[in-house]
Amino acid sequence: MVNGLRFQTARDLFAANSAVARDMTAVPTDQPSLEFCRRLMAGRIPEEAITFCAYLLPDRAAIWWGHECLDHLTELLEEEDLETLALIQDWVGEPGNASRRAAVAEAAMARQQTPAGWIALAVQRHVNDSADQANGPRLRPLPAAHAVNAGILAGLARVAVADRFSVLTAFVEMGIHLAETEALRRA
């Protein structure tokens, strides 16, 4: 078990974030988070492993993971999505840079419902959530993890059916590896 994970068990993650229950049908257990995620991948709806990873990771790491997943699908994306991925990469490198935040926010508004547009929306939600924490709580529609999940699944939907499960598996394993790396940094 990785001790530095934000959520030790699936039940911990579901208890901390009610939005995950709206995005998943799986029932949380006391199984360690990474084991639960792998069980989802082997289950009836393997896409829920993507969803679980999106919520398991801290926002900035989840956004980077979404970027990296889509970066593996560049031949399936439009030019605008590739440009948005470049903006997201720049933001991850300098999240405090106001011009990078503004560029990603503009991309999120212009490219809604494309794979990279969803990841840009995750950035915007993360930035807004960080500002809300500094200025007091405010109701926000859905967390950044929801948008990361939507972006990755929208990209995955463009993959040929014959290749989809292997790509999904690679994405989930990448997410698990990133969760382990983040846990080591936290420990």
Tab-separated table of C-alpha atoms in Angstrom, residues 34 37-39 41 49-50 53 57 65 69 165-181:
chain	number	residue	atom	x	y	z
A	34	LEU	CA	-5.013	1.531	-6.289
A	37	CYS	CA	-8.852	1.171	-9.461
A	38	ARG	CA	-7.335	-1.966	-11.010
A	39	ARG	CA	-10.459	-3.937	-10.081
A	41	MET	CA	-10.355	-1.773	-14.990
A	49	ALA	CA	-11.045	3.285	-13.683
A	50	ILE	CA	-10.338	6.489	-15.644
A	53	CYS	CA	-8.015	8.054	-11.241
A	57	LEU	CA	-5.136	12.561	-8.230
A	65	TRP	CA	-2.376	13.159	-16.641
A	69	CYS	CA	-3.268	10.794	-22.196
A	165	PHE	CA	-9.128	-1.460	-24.032
A	166	SER	CA	-5.345	-1.525	-24.444
A	167	VAL	CA	-5.260	2.284	-24.650
A	168	LEU	CA	-7.572	2.554	-21.626
A	169	THR	CA	-5.300	0.180	-19.707
A	170	ALA	CA	-2.238	2.243	-20.594
A	171	PHE	CA	-3.998	5.440	-19.480
A	172	VAL	CA	-5.071	3.925	-16.155
A	173	GLU	CA	-1.612	2.513	-15.471
A	174	MET	CA	-0.170	5.960	-16.237
A	175	GLY	CA	-2.653	7.462	-13.743
A	176	ILE	CA	-1.773	4.876	-11.096
A	177	HIS	CA	1.933	5.530	-11.604
A	178	LEU	CA	1.345	9.261	-11.235
A	179	ALA	CA	-0.702	8.646	-8.048
A	180	GLU	CA	2.181	6.599	-6.635
A	181	THR	CA	4.663	9.334	-7.567
